[in-house]
């Protein structure tokens, strides 16, 4: 990431003038939290624009203050009631994911089983044939069994992560100009475990690799590198992370770097 | 930073009060920031009764969204001003506000009338040193809600010049204020 170029791009000026999209705004805030130089520039532009806004100040009519504060008080009361309802609903919410996952698992397993059965059927027809064919059958079913077992293990692990109520699901959204970067981050603040699940991301050249960063108090902390490819929809375990205000994905040289250098591809607040 | 009461409560403490949905926090917030938020809203929607409703809406939005706000992410004042500005501009868009006509109103900002505060007079004088052309670009984007291409059309200058002018305007403003 070229800090000077970013500052000169005009995006920070557009941010303080309010002429950015929601996505650009989140991106500016995230990038500013990583690079102190950008944060400093953004802060002084913000202070300038706030001062400019302030010279237009007008006292609101008397009475408006009481009206607004009274409305907030009503909302506060309504909220307390809502919290009780939400707490009851929250435990039910987790099951939505669990049910979705079980359906997915059943679908995958039925597909595997269907294929196996077909294979078994077609091989059974040849059972009366040569012994070599018989051997072929036993080795094929062993292979399938191994595959089923492997899938079961993977699904069990996947299921364990997504049904864990301590896991926060962070929906990463793609950075501006990076349309092909959809990722989920599962983060468990208690066990510090972090998993990345790539939905779809642009596959980089061999010498590059995506790296995950946990943003804590404006500092980017390395959370490890992950793979993107045909087989990468499985959960990938990342480095343990205790605290994170946000997660960011950058593209770095293979193996990762200690301090982020590459461009940001995806970001999401915890 | 000007403070009308509880001077010793800084923004960080104020934010924790707000996150706790503390009434006193919101009262303090109102005292500190409502005049500026109101001034910006009024400049955009022009009608006082609309501005009253929008200010109320803005405080509700602050109340609802304060949980997602973090001091690390954005300047509190800027965050609230963005909410105020966007709410006011949404309102004018809903009313199919004829922005080509209203550019006259926005042009060469008639500065707010409430300038008794000595600490603000300094800033106002400084801002008056800003080239009118640069102030105009800030005003039509910030208060008029113009996009860059709308500004390009309204001012009859190329899009590239709008971008350059925006950067220059903010850089000059920063020099005058910070």
PDB file of C-alpha atoms in Angstrom, chain A:
ATOM      1  CA  UNK A   1       0.000   0.000   0.000  1.00  0.00           C
ATOM      2  CA  UNK A   2       1.470   3.319  -1.034  1.00  0.00           C
ATOM      3  CA  UNK A   3       0.540   5.677   1.780  1.00  0.00           C
ATOM      4  CA  UNK A   4       1.523   8.895  -0.036  1.00  0.00           C
ATOM      5  CA  UNK A   5      -0.392   7.928  -3.148  1.00  0.00           C
ATOM      6  CA  UNK A   6      -3.434   7.102  -1.059  1.00  0.00           C
ATOM      7  CA  UNK A   7      -3.310  10.467   0.701  1.00  0.00           C
ATOM      8  CA  UNK A   8      -2.957  12.251  -2.622  1.00  0.00           C
ATOM      9  CA  UNK A   9      -5.763  10.302  -4.277  1.00  0.00           C
ATOM     10  CA  UNK A  10      -8.372  12.728  -2.921  1.00  0.00           C
ATOM     11  CA  UNK A  11     -10.402  10.016  -1.158  1.00  0.00           C
ATOM     12  CA  UNK A  12      -9.800  11.554   2.288  1.00  0.00           C
ATOM     13  CA  UNK A  13     -11.100  14.944   1.116  1.00  0.00           C
ATOM     14  CA  UNK A  14     -14.161  13.232  -0.325  1.00  0.00           C
ATOM     15  CA  UNK A  15     -14.632  11.416   2.960  1.00  0.00           C
ATOM     16  CA  UNK A  16     -14.759  14.592   5.044  1.00  0.00           C
ATOM     17  CA  UNK A  17     -17.038  16.241   2.494  1.00  0.00           C
ATOM     18  CA  UNK A  18     -19.382  13.266   2.752  1.00  0.00           C
ATOM     19  CA  UNK A  19     -19.160  12.442  -0.933  1.00  0.00           C
ATOM     20  CA  UNK A  20     -18.204   8.780  -0.568  1.00  0.00           C
ATOM     21  CA  UNK A  21     -20.284   5.624  -0.677  1.00  0.00           C
ATOM     22  CA  UNK A  22     -20.833   3.633   2.537  1.00  0.00           C
ATOM     23  CA  UNK A  23     -18.330   1.089   1.348  1.00  0.00           C
ATOM     24  CA  UNK A  24     -15.695   3.725   0.611  1.00  0.00           C
ATOM     25  CA  UNK A  25     -16.337   5.277   4.007  1.00  0.00           C
ATOM     26  CA  UNK A  26     -15.772   1.993   5.837  1.00  0.00           C
ATOM     27  CA  UNK A  27     -12.685   1.418   3.777  1.00  0.00           C
ATOM     28  CA  UNK A  28     -11.210   4.839   4.570  1.00  0.00           C
ATOM     29  CA  UNK A  29     -11.851   4.284   8.281  1.00  0.00           C
ATOM     30  CA  UNK A  30     -10.298   0.862   8.174  1.00  0.00           C
ATOM     31  CA  UNK A  31      -7.233   1.954   6.221  1.00  0.00           C
ATOM     32  CA  UNK A  32      -6.778   4.964   8.494  1.00  0.00           C
ATOM     33  CA  UNK A  33      -6.814   2.667  11.490  1.00  0.00           C
ATOM     34  CA  UNK A  34      -3.897   0.721  10.039  1.00  0.00           C
ATOM     35  CA  UNK A  35      -1.648   3.485   8.700  1.00  0.00           C
ATOM     36  CA  UNK A  36      -0.811   6.232  11.245  1.00  0.00           C
ATOM     37  CA  UNK A  37       0.186   8.687   8.513  1.00  0.00           C
ATOM     38  CA  UNK A  38      -3.210   8.355   6.846  1.00  0.00           C
ATOM     39  CA  UNK A  39      -4.992   8.587  10.188  1.00  0.00           C
ATOM     40  CA  UNK A  40      -3.186  11.820  10.984  1.00  0.00           C
ATOM     41  CA  UNK A  41      -4.080  13.347   7.628  1.00  0.00           C
ATOM     42  CA  UNK A  42      -7.708  12.233   7.961  1.00  0.00           C
ATOM     43  CA  UNK A  43      -7.898  13.660  11.468  1.00  0.00           C
ATOM     44  CA  UNK A  44      -6.602  17.089  10.447  1.00  0.00           C
ATOM     45  CA  UNK A  45      -8.953  17.181   7.441  1.00  0.00           C
ATOM     46  CA  UNK A  46     -11.831  16.190   9.743  1.00  0.00           C
ATOM     47  CA  UNK A  47     -10.944  18.903  12.244  1.00  0.00           C
ATOM     48  CA  UNK A  48     -10.815  21.479   9.418  1.00  0.00           C
ATOM     49  CA  UNK A  49     -14.154  20.455   7.971  1.00  0.00           C
ATOM     50  CA  UNK A  50     -15.754  20.303  11.447  1.00  0.00           C
ATOM     51  CA  UNK A  51     -14.559  23.856  12.090  1.00  0.00           C
ATOM     52  CA  UNK A  52     -16.020  24.894   8.742  1.00  0.00           C
ATOM     53  CA  UNK A  53     -19.347  23.305   9.664  1.00  0.00           C
ATOM     54  CA  UNK A  54     -19.190  24.969  13.056  1.00  0.00           C
ATOM     55  CA  UNK A  55     -19.173  28.495  11.662  1.00  0.00           C
ATOM     56  CA  UNK A  56     -22.654  27.775  10.328  1.00  0.00           C
ATOM     57  CA  UNK A  57     -23.977  26.901  13.771  1.00  0.00           C
ATOM     58  CA  UNK A  58     -27.485  27.998  14.683  1.00  0.00           C
ATOM     59  CA  UNK A  59     -29.158  27.391  18.035  1.00  0.00           C
ATOM     60  CA  UNK A  60     -32.115  25.058  17.615  1.00  0.00           C
ATOM     61  CA  UNK A  61     -35.462  26.413  18.854  1.00  0.00           C
ATOM     62  CA  UNK A  62     -36.025  26.129  22.590  1.00  0.00           C
ATOM     63  CA  UNK A  63     -38.129  23.155  23.520  1.00  0.00           C
ATOM     64  CA  UNK A  64     -36.623  20.929  20.839  1.00  0.00           C
ATOM     65  CA  UNK A  65     -34.025  19.664  23.279  1.00  0.00           C
ATOM     66  CA  UNK A  66     -36.646  18.443  25.768  1.00  0.00           C
ATOM     67  CA  UNK A  67     -38.687  16.884  22.977  1.00  0.00           C
ATOM     68  CA  UNK A  68     -35.715  14.948  21.603  1.00  0.00           C
ATOM     69  CA  UNK A  69     -34.448  13.827  24.997  1.00  0.00           C
ATOM     70  CA  UNK A  70     -37.934  12.645  25.965  1.00  0.00           C
ATOM     71  CA  UNK A  71     -38.132  10.575  22.790  1.00  0.00           C
ATOM     72  CA  UNK A  72     -34.755   8.990  23.530  1.00  0.00           C
ATOM     73  CA  UNK A  73     -35.986   8.100  26.995  1.00  0.00           C
ATOM     74  CA  UNK A  74     -39.020   6.354  25.499  1.00  0.00           C
ATOM     75  CA  UNK A  75     -36.747   4.456  23.137  1.00  0.00           C
ATOM     76  CA  UNK A  76     -34.580   3.446  26.052  1.00  0.00           C
ATOM     77  CA  UNK A  77     -37.561   1.928  27.856  1.00  0.00           C
ATOM     78  CA  UNK A  78     -38.724   0.149  24.726  1.00  0.00           C
ATOM     79  CA  UNK A  79     -35.212  -1.198  24.247  1.00  0.00           C
ATOM     80  CA  UNK A  80     -35.082  -2.846  27.628  1.00  0.00           C
ATOM     81  CA  UNK A  81     -38.195  -4.774  26.773  1.00  0.00           C
ATOM     82  CA  UNK A  82     -36.750  -5.688  23.382  1.00  0.00           C
ATOM     83  CA  UNK A  83     -33.568  -7.029  25.008  1.00  0.00           C
ATOM     84  CA  UNK A  84     -35.510  -9.588  26.975  1.00  0.00           C
ATOM     85  CA  UNK A  85     -37.242 -10.771  23.816  1.00  0.00           C
ATOM     86  CA  UNK A  86     -33.988 -10.856  21.866  1.00  0.00           C
ATOM     87  CA  UNK A  87     -32.195 -12.873  24.503  1.00  0.00           C
ATOM     88  CA  UNK A  88     -34.843 -15.539  24.134  1.00  0.00           C
ATOM     89  CA  UNK A  89     -34.646 -15.416  20.366  1.00  0.00           C
ATOM     90  CA  UNK A  90     -30.838 -15.403  20.207  1.00  0.00           C
ATOM     91  CA  UNK A  91     -30.405 -19.031  21.195  1.00  0.00           C
ATOM     92  CA  UNK A  92     -32.882 -19.976  18.488  1.00  0.00           C
ATOM     93  CA  UNK A  93     -30.902 -17.946  15.930  1.00  0.00           C
ATOM     94  CA  UNK A  94     -27.869 -20.208  16.111  1.00  0.00           C
ATOM     95  CA  UNK A  95     -29.994 -23.135  14.977  1.00  0.00           C
ATOM     96  CA  UNK A  96     -30.703 -21.446  11.686  1.00  0.00           C
ATOM     97  CA  UNK A  97     -27.043 -21.825  10.798  1.00  0.00           C
ATOM     98  CA  UNK A  98     -26.931 -25.298  12.244  1.00  0.00           C
ATOM     99  CA  UNK A  99     -29.947 -26.379  10.203  1.00  0.00           C
ATOM    100  CA  UNK A 100     -28.506 -24.839   7.038  1.00  0.00           C
ATOM    101  CA  UNK A 101     -25.228 -26.624   7.697  1.00  0.00           C
ATOM    102  CA  UNK A 102     -26.898 -29.958   8.347  1.00  0.00           C
ATOM    103  CA  UNK A 103     -28.788 -29.669   5.097  1.00  0.00           C
ATOM    104  CA  UNK A 104     -25.543 -28.944   3.299  1.00  0.00           C
ATOM    105  CA  UNK A 105     -23.868 -31.908   4.939  1.00  0.00           C
ATOM    106  CA  UNK A 106     -26.751 -34.225   4.111  1.00  0.00           C
ATOM    107  CA  UNK A 107     -26.660 -33.065   0.491  1.00  0.00           C
ATOM    108  CA  UNK A 108     -22.922 -33.650   0.162  1.00  0.00           C
ATOM    109  CA  UNK A 109     -23.099 -37.028   1.846  1.00  0.00           C
ATOM    110  CA  UNK A 110     -26.070 -38.165  -0.216  1.00  0.00           C
ATOM    111  CA  UNK A 111     -24.213 -37.209  -3.366  1.00  0.00           C
ATOM    112  CA  UNK A 112     -21.196 -39.232  -2.289  1.00  0.00           C
ATOM    113  CA  UNK A 113     -23.371 -42.145  -1.260  1.00  0.00           C
ATOM    114  CA  UNK A 114     -25.352 -41.990  -4.484  1.00  0.00           C
ATOM    115  CA  UNK A 115     -22.152 -42.145  -6.508  1.00  0.00           C
ATOM    116  CA  UNK A 116     -20.894 -44.987  -4.398  1.00  0.00           C
ATOM    117  CA  UNK A 117     -24.120 -46.914  -4.763  1.00  0.00           C
ATOM    118  CA  UNK A 118     -24.084 -46.426  -8.501  1.00  0.00           C
ATOM    119  CA  UNK A 119     -20.571 -47.632  -8.657  1.00  0.00           C
ATOM    120  CA  UNK A 120     -21.387 -50.583  -6.451  1.00  0.00           C
ATOM    121  CA  UNK A 121     -24.390 -51.396  -8.614  1.00  0.00           C
ATOM    122  CA  UNK A 122     -22.508 -51.295 -11.838  1.00  0.00           C
ATOM    123  CA  UNK A 123     -19.668 -53.275 -10.348  1.00  0.00           C
ATOM    124  CA  UNK A 124     -22.077 -55.811  -8.887  1.00  0.00           C
ATOM    125  CA  UNK A 125     -23.268 -56.611 -12.354  1.00  0.00           C
ATOM    126  CA  UNK A 126     -19.765 -57.624 -13.180  1.00  0.00           C
ATOM    127  CA  UNK A 127     -19.299 -59.629 -10.007  1.00  0.00           C
ATOM    128  CA  UNK A 128     -19.861 -62.858 -11.797  1.00  0.00           C
ATOM    129  CA  UNK A 129     -16.940 -61.884 -14.050  1.00  0.00           C
ATOM    130  CA  UNK A 130     -13.240 -62.107 -13.546  1.00  0.00           C
ATOM    131  CA  UNK A 131     -11.494 -62.024 -10.169  1.00  0.00           C
ATOM    132  CA  UNK A 132      -9.499 -58.950 -11.190  1.00  0.00           C
ATOM    133  CA  UNK A 133     -12.755 -57.085 -11.470  1.00  0.00           C
ATOM    134  CA  UNK A 134     -13.638 -58.240  -8.020  1.00  0.00           C
ATOM    135  CA  UNK A 135     -10.440 -56.758  -6.720  1.00  0.00           C
ATOM    136  CA  UNK A 136     -11.215 -53.547  -8.496  1.00  0.00           C
ATOM    137  CA  UNK A 137     -14.524 -53.381  -6.650  1.00  0.00           C
ATOM    138  CA  UNK A 138     -12.983 -53.800  -3.228  1.00  0.00           C
ATOM    139  CA  UNK A 139     -10.296 -51.191  -3.874  1.00  0.00           C
ATOM    140  CA  UNK A 140     -12.855 -48.748  -5.291  1.00  0.00           C
ATOM    141  CA  UNK A 141     -15.136 -49.050  -2.316  1.00  0.00           C
ATOM    142  CA  UNK A 142     -12.214 -48.630   0.034  1.00  0.00           C
ATOM    143  CA  UNK A 143     -11.307 -45.434  -1.744  1.00  0.00           C
ATOM    144  CA  UNK A 144     -14.866 -44.211  -1.476  1.00  0.00           C
ATOM    145  CA  UNK A 145     -15.023 -45.153   2.132  1.00  0.00           C
ATOM    146  CA  UNK A 146     -11.911 -43.139   2.802  1.00  0.00           C
ATOM    147  CA  UNK A 147     -13.433 -40.223   0.940  1.00  0.00           C
ATOM    148  CA  UNK A 148     -16.647 -40.469   2.927  1.00  0.00           C
ATOM    149  CA  UNK A 149     -14.689 -40.624   6.144  1.00  0.00           C
ATOM    150  CA  UNK A 150     -12.618 -37.612   5.111  1.00  0.00           C
ATOM    151  CA  UNK A 151     -15.741 -35.659   4.239  1.00  0.00           C
ATOM    152  CA  UNK A 152     -17.382 -36.658   7.473  1.00  0.00           C
ATOM    153  CA  UNK A 153     -14.373 -35.462   9.429  1.00  0.00           C
ATOM    154  CA  UNK A 154     -14.291 -32.166   7.538  1.00  0.00           C
ATOM    155  CA  UNK A 155     -18.002 -31.677   8.009  1.00  0.00           C
ATOM    156  CA  UNK A 156     -17.775 -32.510  11.685  1.00  0.00           C
ATOM    157  CA  UNK A 157     -15.070 -29.869  12.133  1.00  0.00           C
ATOM    158  CA  UNK A 158     -17.037 -27.391  10.032  1.00  0.00           C
ATOM    159  CA  UNK A 159     -20.201 -28.104  11.950  1.00  0.00           C
ATOM    160  CA  UNK A 160     -18.367 -27.685  15.275  1.00  0.00           C
ATOM    161  CA  UNK A 161     -17.110 -24.246  14.247  1.00  0.00           C
ATOM    162  CA  UNK A 162     -20.323 -22.870  12.785  1.00  0.00           C
ATOM    163  CA  UNK A 163     -22.590 -24.134  15.524  1.00  0.00           C
ATOM    164  CA  UNK A 164     -20.341 -22.803  18.302  1.00  0.00           C
ATOM    165  CA  UNK A 165     -22.311 -19.877  19.796  1.00  0.00           C
ATOM    166  CA  UNK A 166     -19.036 -18.300  20.964  1.00  0.00           C
ATOM    167  CA  UNK A 167     -17.971 -17.821  17.382  1.00  0.00           C
ATOM    168  CA  UNK A 168     -18.477 -14.420  15.851  1.00  0.00           C
ATOM    169  CA  UNK A 169     -19.154 -14.546  12.144  1.00  0.00           C
ATOM    170  CA  UNK A 170     -17.477 -11.613  10.436  1.00  0.00           C
ATOM    171  CA  UNK A 171     -18.793 -11.000   6.935  1.00  0.00           C
ATOM    172  CA  UNK A 172     -15.896  -9.523   5.052  1.00  0.00           C
ATOM    173  CA  UNK A 173     -16.872  -7.198   2.256  1.00  0.00           C
ATOM    174  CA  UNK A 174     -14.724  -6.517  -0.737  1.00  0.00           C
ATOM    175  CA  UNK A 175     -12.559  -3.410  -0.812  1.00  0.00           C
ATOM    176  CA  UNK A 176     -13.323  -0.719  -3.384  1.00  0.00           C
ATOM    177  CA  UNK A 177     -12.131  -1.808  -6.810  1.00  0.00           C
ATOM    178  CA  UNK A 178     -11.754  -5.440  -5.685  1.00  0.00           C
ATOM    179  CA  UNK A 179     -15.053  -6.925  -6.817  1.00  0.00           C
ATOM    180  CA  UNK A 180     -14.131 -10.562  -6.410  1.00  0.00           C
ATOM    181  CA  UNK A 181     -13.319 -10.957  -2.743  1.00  0.00           C
ATOM    182  CA  UNK A 182     -15.942 -12.681  -0.625  1.00  0.00           C
ATOM    183  CA  UNK A 183     -14.817 -14.262   2.608  1.00  0.00           C
ATOM    184  CA  UNK A 184     -16.180 -15.220   5.998  1.00  0.00           C
ATOM    185  CA  UNK A 185     -14.124 -15.056   9.162  1.00  0.00           C
ATOM    186  CA  UNK A 186     -15.181 -17.115  12.185  1.00  0.00           C
ATOM    187  CA  UNK A 187     -13.620 -15.776  15.339  1.00  0.00           C
ATOM    188  CA  UNK A 188     -13.964 -17.124  18.835  1.00  0.00           C
ATOM    189  CA  UNK A 189     -12.796 -14.417  21.277  1.00  0.00           C
ATOM    190  CA  UNK A 190     -12.818 -16.936  24.148  1.00  0.00           C
ATOM    191  CA  UNK A 191     -10.724 -19.677  22.583  1.00  0.00           C
ATOM    192  CA  UNK A 192      -8.971 -17.103  20.296  1.00  0.00           C
ATOM    193  CA  UNK A 193      -9.508 -19.444  17.349  1.00  0.00           C
ATOM    194  CA  UNK A 194      -9.898 -17.892  13.921  1.00  0.00           C
ATOM    195  CA  UNK A 195     -11.041 -19.599  10.727  1.00  0.00           C
ATOM    196  CA  UNK A 196     -11.274 -18.219   7.250  1.00  0.00           C
ATOM    197  CA  UNK A 197     -13.738 -19.535   4.737  1.00  0.00           C
ATOM    198  CA  UNK A 198     -13.263 -18.270   1.231  1.00  0.00           C
ATOM    199  CA  UNK A 199     -16.444 -17.921  -0.759  1.00  0.00           C
ATOM    200  CA  UNK A 200     -14.829 -16.675  -3.886  1.00  0.00           C
ATOM    201  CA  UNK A 201     -11.697 -14.633  -4.343  1.00  0.00           C
ATOM    202  CA  UNK A 202      -9.530 -13.825  -7.266  1.00  0.00           C
ATOM    203  CA  UNK A 203      -6.724 -16.417  -7.448  1.00  0.00           C
ATOM    204  CA  UNK A 204      -3.394 -14.563  -7.262  1.00  0.00           C
ATOM    205  CA  UNK A 205      -0.141 -15.549  -8.995  1.00  0.00           C
ATOM    206  CA  UNK A 206       1.971 -18.232  -7.298  1.00  0.00           C
ATOM    207  CA  UNK A 207       4.356 -15.855  -5.570  1.00  0.00           C
ATOM    208  CA  UNK A 208       1.531 -14.027  -3.812  1.00  0.00           C
ATOM    209  CA  UNK A 209      -0.771 -15.086  -0.993  1.00  0.00           C
ATOM    210  CA  UNK A 210      -3.646 -13.511   0.915  1.00  0.00           C
ATOM    211  CA  UNK A 211      -2.893 -12.542   4.505  1.00  0.00           C
ATOM    212  CA  UNK A 212      -5.390 -11.895   7.283  1.00  0.00           C
ATOM    213  CA  UNK A 213      -4.866  -9.086   9.801  1.00  0.00           C
ATOM    214  CA  UNK A 214      -6.664  -8.428  13.048  1.00  0.00           C
ATOM    215  CA  UNK A 215      -7.056  -4.710  13.693  1.00  0.00           C
ATOM    216  CA  UNK A 216      -6.652  -3.864  17.382  1.00  0.00           C
ATOM    217  CA  UNK A 217      -6.646  -0.224  18.484  1.00  0.00           C
ATOM    218  CA  UNK A 218      -5.543   0.820  15.039  1.00  0.00           C
ATOM    219  CA  UNK A 219      -2.708  -1.708  14.826  1.00  0.00           C
ATOM    220  CA  UNK A 220      -2.700  -4.497  12.258  1.00  0.00           C
ATOM    221  CA  UNK A 221      -1.712  -7.833  13.818  1.00  0.00           C
ATOM    222  CA  UNK A 222      -0.739 -10.735  11.588  1.00  0.00           C
ATOM    223  CA  UNK A 223      -3.319 -13.528  11.684  1.00  0.00           C
ATOM    224  CA  UNK A 224      -1.638 -15.728   9.077  1.00  0.00           C
ATOM    225  CA  UNK A 225      -1.882 -16.473   5.372  1.00  0.00           C
ATOM    226  CA  UNK A 226      -4.504 -18.534   3.583  1.00  0.00           C
ATOM    227  CA  UNK A 227      -4.975 -20.285   0.283  1.00  0.00           C
ATOM    228  CA  UNK A 228      -7.446 -19.537  -2.416  1.00  0.00           C
ATOM    229  CA  UNK A 229      -8.203 -22.134  -5.020  1.00  0.00           C
ATOM    230  CA  UNK A 230     -10.606 -24.860  -6.018  1.00  0.00           C
ATOM    231  CA  UNK A 231     -10.300 -26.692  -2.703  1.00  0.00           C
ATOM    232  CA  UNK A 232     -10.212 -23.676  -0.454  1.00  0.00           C
ATOM    233  CA  UNK A 233     -13.889 -23.430   0.455  1.00  0.00           C
ATOM    234  CA  UNK A 234     -13.105 -25.502   3.555  1.00  0.00           C
ATOM    235  CA  UNK A 235     -12.319 -23.710   6.804  1.00  0.00           C
ATOM    236  CA  UNK A 236      -8.699 -22.656   7.115  1.00  0.00           C
ATOM    237  CA  UNK A 237      -7.356 -22.259  10.604  1.00  0.00           C
ATOM    238  CA  UNK A 238      -5.556 -18.983  11.206  1.00  0.00           C
ATOM    239  CA  UNK A 239      -3.296 -17.709  13.986  1.00  0.00           C
ATOM    240  CA  UNK A 240      -4.926 -17.306  17.411  1.00  0.00           C
ATOM    241  CA  UNK A 241      -6.402 -13.836  17.893  1.00  0.00           C
ATOM    242  CA  UNK A 242      -7.499 -12.493  21.232  1.00  0.00           C
ATOM    243  CA  UNK A 243      -8.753  -9.061  20.244  1.00  0.00           C
ATOM    244  CA  UNK A 244      -9.999  -7.600  16.979  1.00  0.00           C
ATOM    245  CA  UNK A 245     -11.987  -4.493  16.132  1.00  0.00           C
ATOM    246  CA  UNK A 246     -11.940  -5.567  12.508  1.00  0.00           C
ATOM    247  CA  UNK A 247     -10.333  -8.040  10.137  1.00  0.00           C
ATOM    248  CA  UNK A 248      -8.598  -7.069   6.933  1.00  0.00           C
ATOM    249  CA  UNK A 249      -7.274  -9.176   4.049  1.00  0.00           C
ATOM    250  CA  UNK A 250      -4.288  -7.941   2.070  1.00  0.00           C
ATOM    251  CA  UNK A 251      -2.404  -9.557  -0.795  1.00  0.00           C
ATOM    252  CA  UNK A 252       1.232 -10.104   0.175  1.00  0.00           C
ATOM    253  CA  UNK A 253       4.210 -12.122  -0.994  1.00  0.00           C
ATOM    254  CA  UNK A 254       3.820 -15.853  -0.361  1.00  0.00           C
ATOM    255  CA  UNK A 255       4.387 -16.793   3.260  1.00  0.00           C
ATOM    256  CA  UNK A 256       3.194 -13.421   4.514  1.00  0.00           C
ATOM    257  CA  UNK A 257       4.939 -10.320   5.829  1.00  0.00           C
ATOM    258  CA  UNK A 258       5.318  -8.929   9.370  1.00  0.00           C
ATOM    259  CA  UNK A 259       3.898  -5.504   8.433  1.00  0.00           C
ATOM    260  CA  UNK A 260       1.176  -5.082   5.800  1.00  0.00           C
ATOM    261  CA  UNK A 261       2.512  -3.799   2.491  1.00  0.00           C
ATOM    262  CA  UNK A 262       0.026  -4.993  -0.082  1.00  0.00           C
ATOM    263  CA  UNK A 263      -3.342  -3.704  -1.128  1.00  0.00           C
ATOM    264  CA  UNK A 264      -6.459  -4.368   0.920  1.00  0.00           C
ATOM    265  CA  UNK A 265      -8.849  -6.845  -0.704  1.00  0.00           C
ATOM    266  CA  UNK A 266     -11.502  -7.347   1.941  1.00  0.00           C
ATOM    267  CA  UNK A 267     -12.460  -5.949   5.300  1.00  0.00           C
ATOM    268  CA  UNK A 268     -15.070  -6.428   7.979  1.00  0.00           C
ATOM    269  CA  UNK A 269     -15.833  -5.106  11.435  1.00  0.00           C
ATOM    270  CA  UNK A 270     -16.259  -7.544  14.292  1.00  0.00           C
TER     271      UNK A 270
END
